[in-house]
Amino acid sequence: MNLANFGMDTITLGGSLESKLAASRAGGFTQIMLWACDLTGYPGGLEAAVALVKGSGLAVTGIQVMRDYEGLSDDLHEYKLDIARQMLLVARAVGAPLLMVCSSTSKHASGDMAHIARDLAKLATLAVPLGVRIGYEALSWGRHVNGYTQSWEAVALADHANLGVILDSYHMLANGADLDGLEEIPSEKIALVQLSDYMWRELRNAEERLETARHLRVFPGEGAHSKELSDMLRRLDRAGYRGDFSFEVFNDDYVQLPQVYVARRAHAGAKWVTDQVLRRSLPVLRATPFHPAMA
């Protein structure tokens, strides 16, 4: 394992798209997770944003995020399906191999697992000709699917080659997930592993879980759950997972700080995972020039 397996998420960095790309490179990363709004909200427009990303030399880990998609019916289903089609086009335009779908929080969504699986399979089929894979993630506050074993149940039931499960350490830690269930997931069906931690041992209620998720996550090795996170990573490693890791660290403090400083903290997180947890060597970060013109 080396740094090529790890990527930053633009949600962690403040500033412009240009400066986020430059900081990720300066931090030694070769891939980055983009949010669709990074591209569609770029002042020069979508085509200019795509050109900027492709010119950066960074690979795109995937596109965030399709929300409240599955389990809907009638006009609401058709509306969300149309939104999903457009998200897939954005992913294709920028060369993203993955579109992330997070479990629904909508009160209009059915909890019927067959319905959820059917909707995920439909989206996975639509994504095939565009060269995009669908990854399904359980939000810890999802209305019906809020644990990784449930998201895996839906993916397994859908039984589609272009669909995988996304594991997010924050949601697993926040729910006190039983990690034994990881043994049931074939490594090739894991589309991505998102990594983060947080600073206190317990989340006392759903509101605190949501607030922490959106405002004060930290990198692996910085938080209060290193033991549990190490256990999760070692289990995945023993099971043969050799895919990518993305640092999805929502943190209000980090977005106010210089991007290169935050990227270097992310590099320290990658080093903690490889050196301390998986006992593999990650090269020491060497300073990479940060070009002010990209800021």
mmCIF file of C-alpha atoms in Angstrom, residues 28-196:
data_model
loop_
_atom_site.group_PDB
_atom_site.id
_atom_site.type_symbol
_atom_site.label_atom_id
_atom_site.label_comp_id
_atom_site.label_asym_id
_atom_site.label_seq_id
_atom_site.Cartn_x
_atom_site.Cartn_y
_atom_site.Cartn_z
ATOM 1 C CA GLY A 28 1.511 14.232 -2.075
ATOM 2 C CA PHE A 29 -1.893 12.893 -3.160
ATOM 3 C CA THR A 30 -2.664 11.657 -6.650
ATOM 4 C CA GLN A 31 -6.469 11.456 -6.396
ATOM 5 C CA ILE A 32 -9.306 13.571 -5.075
ATOM 6 C CA MET A 33 -12.993 13.074 -4.281
ATOM 7 C CA LEU A 34 -15.141 15.765 -5.890
ATOM 8 C CA TRP A 35 -18.602 17.005 -5.056
ATOM 9 C CA ALA A 36 -20.816 17.712 -8.034
ATOM 10 C CA CYS A 37 -21.160 21.328 -6.883
ATOM 11 C CA ASP A 38 -17.366 21.732 -7.208
ATOM 12 C CA LEU A 39 -17.919 21.408 -10.936
ATOM 13 C CA THR A 40 -21.386 22.809 -11.571
ATOM 14 C CA GLY A 41 -20.741 25.790 -9.289
ATOM 15 C CA TYR A 42 -17.384 26.676 -10.788
ATOM 16 C CA PRO A 43 -17.378 30.322 -11.989
ATOM 17 C CA GLY A 44 -16.183 29.337 -15.459
ATOM 18 C CA GLY A 45 -18.844 26.669 -15.868
ATOM 19 C CA LEU A 46 -18.809 22.879 -15.997
ATOM 20 C CA GLU A 47 -16.566 22.510 -19.043
ATOM 21 C CA ALA A 48 -13.926 24.812 -17.573
ATOM 22 C CA ALA A 49 -14.056 22.971 -14.251
ATOM 23 C CA VAL A 50 -13.618 19.618 -15.982
ATOM 24 C CA ALA A 51 -10.650 20.972 -17.935
ATOM 25 C CA LEU A 52 -9.116 22.291 -14.709
ATOM 26 C CA VAL A 53 -9.451 18.931 -12.952
ATOM 27 C CA LYS A 54 -8.072 16.981 -15.896
ATOM 28 C CA GLY A 55 -5.189 19.419 -16.226
ATOM 29 C CA SER A 56 -4.297 19.056 -12.547
ATOM 30 C CA GLY A 57 -2.941 15.553 -13.019
ATOM 31 C CA LEU A 58 -5.117 14.253 -10.176
ATOM 32 C CA ALA A 59 -7.318 11.222 -10.693
ATOM 33 C CA VAL A 60 -10.934 11.581 -9.555
ATOM 34 C CA THR A 61 -11.919 9.071 -6.881
ATOM 35 C CA GLY A 62 -15.617 9.653 -7.415
ATOM 36 C CA ILE A 63 -18.485 12.138 -7.330
ATOM 37 C CA GLN A 64 -20.516 13.001 -4.240
ATOM 38 C CA VAL A 65 -23.444 12.615 -3.721
ATOM 39 C CA MET A 66 -26.854 11.372 -4.825
ATOM 40 C CA ARG A 67 -29.255 11.833 -1.904
ATOM 41 C CA ASP A 68 -32.723 10.461 -1.143
ATOM 42 C CA TYR A 69 -32.837 8.358 -4.297
ATOM 43 C CA GLU A 70 -34.029 4.885 -3.396
ATOM 44 C CA GLY A 71 -37.400 3.641 -2.159
ATOM 45 C CA LEU A 72 -39.541 6.289 -3.847
ATOM 46 C CA SER A 73 -42.578 5.821 -6.066
ATOM 47 C CA ASP A 74 -44.431 7.400 -8.970
ATOM 48 C CA ASP A 75 -43.573 11.027 -9.853
ATOM 49 C CA LEU A 76 -41.079 11.391 -7.011
ATOM 50 C CA HIS A 77 -39.169 8.341 -8.221
ATOM 51 C CA GLU A 78 -39.100 9.654 -11.790
ATOM 52 C CA TYR A 79 -37.901 13.050 -10.580
ATOM 53 C CA LYS A 80 -35.026 11.545 -8.604
ATOM 54 C CA LEU A 81 -34.154 9.185 -11.437
ATOM 55 C CA ASP A 82 -33.811 12.155 -13.771
ATOM 56 C CA ILE A 83 -31.550 13.919 -11.249
ATOM 57 C CA ALA A 84 -29.457 10.765 -10.998
ATOM 58 C CA ARG A 85 -29.057 10.634 -14.778
ATOM 59 C CA GLN A 86 -27.653 14.159 -14.728
ATOM 60 C CA MET A 87 -25.290 13.292 -11.888
ATOM 61 C CA LEU A 88 -24.012 10.377 -13.954
ATOM 62 C CA LEU A 89 -23.316 12.723 -16.853
ATOM 63 C CA VAL A 90 -21.287 14.974 -14.552
ATOM 64 C CA ALA A 91 -19.324 11.935 -13.361
ATOM 65 C CA ARG A 92 -18.616 10.838 -16.922
ATOM 66 C CA ALA A 93 -17.559 14.336 -17.973
ATOM 67 C CA VAL A 94 -14.843 14.544 -15.329
ATOM 68 C CA GLY A 95 -13.765 10.904 -15.638
ATOM 69 C CA ALA A 96 -15.059 9.832 -12.240
ATOM 70 C CA PRO A 97 -15.311 6.039 -11.945
ATOM 71 C CA LEU A 98 -17.826 6.155 -9.077
ATOM 72 C CA LEU A 99 -21.075 7.920 -8.185
ATOM 73 C CA MET A 100 -21.882 7.779 -4.498
ATOM 74 C CA VAL A 101 -25.459 7.212 -3.345
ATOM 75 C CA CYS A 102 -26.187 7.680 0.364
ATOM 76 C CA SER A 103 -29.130 6.030 2.076
ATOM 77 C CA SER A 104 -32.344 7.981 2.053
ATOM 78 C CA THR A 105 -33.557 10.168 4.895
ATOM 79 C CA SER A 106 -36.825 10.954 3.137
ATOM 80 C CA LYS A 107 -40.104 10.288 4.933
ATOM 81 C CA HIS A 108 -41.521 9.443 1.503
ATOM 82 C CA ALA A 109 -39.129 6.517 1.002
ATOM 83 C CA SER A 110 -40.140 2.910 1.481
ATOM 84 C CA GLY A 111 -38.113 0.712 3.783
ATOM 85 C CA ASP A 112 -38.873 -2.377 1.733
ATOM 86 C CA MET A 113 -35.477 -3.875 0.930
ATOM 87 C CA ALA A 114 -36.629 -5.357 -2.360
ATOM 88 C CA HIS A 115 -37.791 -1.909 -3.475
ATOM 89 C CA ILE A 116 -34.478 -0.338 -2.427
ATOM 90 C CA ALA A 117 -32.464 -3.045 -4.198
ATOM 91 C CA ARG A 118 -34.542 -2.672 -7.356
ATOM 92 C CA ASP A 119 -33.905 1.070 -7.489
ATOM 93 C CA LEU A 120 -30.171 0.629 -6.935
ATOM 94 C CA ALA A 121 -29.994 -1.994 -9.685
ATOM 95 C CA LYS A 122 -31.822 0.347 -12.069
ATOM 96 C CA LEU A 123 -29.294 3.116 -11.437
ATOM 97 C CA ALA A 124 -26.374 0.704 -11.766
ATOM 98 C CA THR A 125 -27.701 -0.392 -15.176
ATOM 99 C CA LEU A 126 -28.025 3.219 -16.350
ATOM 100 C CA ALA A 127 -24.427 3.858 -15.278
ATOM 101 C CA VAL A 128 -22.873 0.951 -17.225
ATOM 102 C CA PRO A 129 -22.603 2.616 -20.667
ATOM 103 C CA LEU A 130 -21.129 5.733 -19.041
ATOM 104 C CA GLY A 131 -18.313 3.811 -17.385
ATOM 105 C CA VAL A 132 -19.432 4.786 -13.883
ATOM 106 C CA ARG A 133 -19.910 2.421 -10.946
ATOM 107 C CA ILE A 134 -22.557 3.017 -8.277
ATOM 108 C CA GLY A 135 -21.567 2.895 -4.610
ATOM 109 C CA TYR A 136 -24.211 2.715 -1.856
ATOM 110 C CA GLU A 137 -23.433 4.105 1.595
ATOM 111 C CA ALA A 138 -25.416 3.823 4.819
ATOM 112 C CA LEU A 139 -25.839 7.137 6.624
ATOM 113 C CA SER A 140 -25.985 6.612 10.382
ATOM 114 C CA TRP A 141 -29.144 8.748 10.396
ATOM 115 C CA GLY A 142 -30.707 7.098 7.343
ATOM 116 C CA ARG A 143 -34.437 6.560 7.727
ATOM 117 C CA HIS A 144 -34.438 2.847 6.896
ATOM 118 C CA VAL A 145 -30.843 1.974 6.021
ATOM 119 C CA ASN A 146 -28.486 3.297 8.706
ATOM 120 C CA GLY A 147 -25.962 0.507 9.188
ATOM 121 C CA TYR A 148 -23.371 -0.940 6.849
ATOM 122 C CA THR A 149 -24.859 -4.437 7.135
ATOM 123 C CA GLN A 150 -28.144 -3.054 5.793
ATOM 124 C CA SER A 151 -26.458 -1.281 2.890
ATOM 125 C CA TRP A 152 -24.663 -4.524 2.080
ATOM 126 C CA GLU A 153 -27.968 -6.406 2.277
ATOM 127 C CA ALA A 154 -29.432 -4.050 -0.332
ATOM 128 C CA VAL A 155 -26.387 -4.353 -2.601
ATOM 129 C CA ALA A 156 -26.333 -8.136 -2.294
ATOM 130 C CA LEU A 157 -30.053 -8.338 -3.036
ATOM 131 C CA ALA A 158 -29.668 -6.104 -6.098
ATOM 132 C CA ASP A 159 -26.994 -8.524 -7.357
ATOM 133 C CA HIS A 160 -25.622 -6.143 -9.982
ATOM 134 C CA ALA A 161 -22.017 -6.240 -11.177
ATOM 135 C CA ASN A 162 -21.902 -2.435 -11.428
ATOM 136 C CA LEU A 163 -23.011 -1.852 -7.828
ATOM 137 C CA GLY A 164 -20.927 -1.957 -4.672
ATOM 138 C CA VAL A 165 -21.111 -0.912 -1.052
ATOM 139 C CA ILE A 166 -19.292 2.101 0.400
ATOM 140 C CA LEU A 167 -17.998 1.768 3.944
ATOM 141 C CA ASP A 168 -17.703 4.976 5.962
ATOM 142 C CA SER A 169 -15.793 4.688 9.226
ATOM 143 C CA TYR A 170 -17.551 7.689 10.787
ATOM 144 C CA HIS A 171 -21.007 6.189 10.394
ATOM 145 C CA MET A 172 -19.770 2.810 11.581
ATOM 146 C CA LEU A 173 -18.104 4.323 14.672
ATOM 147 C CA ALA A 174 -21.084 6.572 15.389
ATOM 148 C CA ASN A 175 -23.418 3.574 15.414
ATOM 149 C CA GLY A 176 -21.088 1.359 17.410
ATOM 150 C CA ALA A 177 -21.214 -1.102 14.530
ATOM 151 C CA ASP A 178 -20.355 -4.754 15.067
ATOM 152 C CA LEU A 179 -17.382 -5.279 12.762
ATOM 153 C CA ASP A 180 -17.961 -9.027 12.466
ATOM 154 C CA GLY A 181 -20.322 -8.258 9.586
ATOM 155 C CA LEU A 182 -17.372 -7.174 7.441
ATOM 156 C CA GLU A 183 -16.541 -10.837 6.954
ATOM 157 C CA GLU A 184 -19.742 -11.236 4.919
ATOM 158 C CA ILE A 185 -18.764 -8.641 2.289
ATOM 159 C CA PRO A 186 -16.559 -9.831 -0.601
ATOM 160 C CA SER A 187 -13.714 -7.376 -1.074
ATOM 161 C CA GLU A 188 -14.579 -6.879 -4.739
ATOM 162 C CA LYS A 189 -18.033 -5.596 -3.732
ATOM 163 C CA ILE A 190 -16.541 -2.771 -1.659
ATOM 164 C CA ALA A 191 -16.566 0.238 -3.969
ATOM 165 C CA LEU A 192 -14.718 2.589 -1.592
ATOM 166 C CA VAL A 193 -13.729 3.036 2.049
ATOM 167 C CA GLN A 194 -14.164 6.518 3.513
ATOM 168 C CA LEU A 195 -12.073 7.319 6.566
ATOM 169 C CA SER A 196 -12.504 9.767 9.430
#
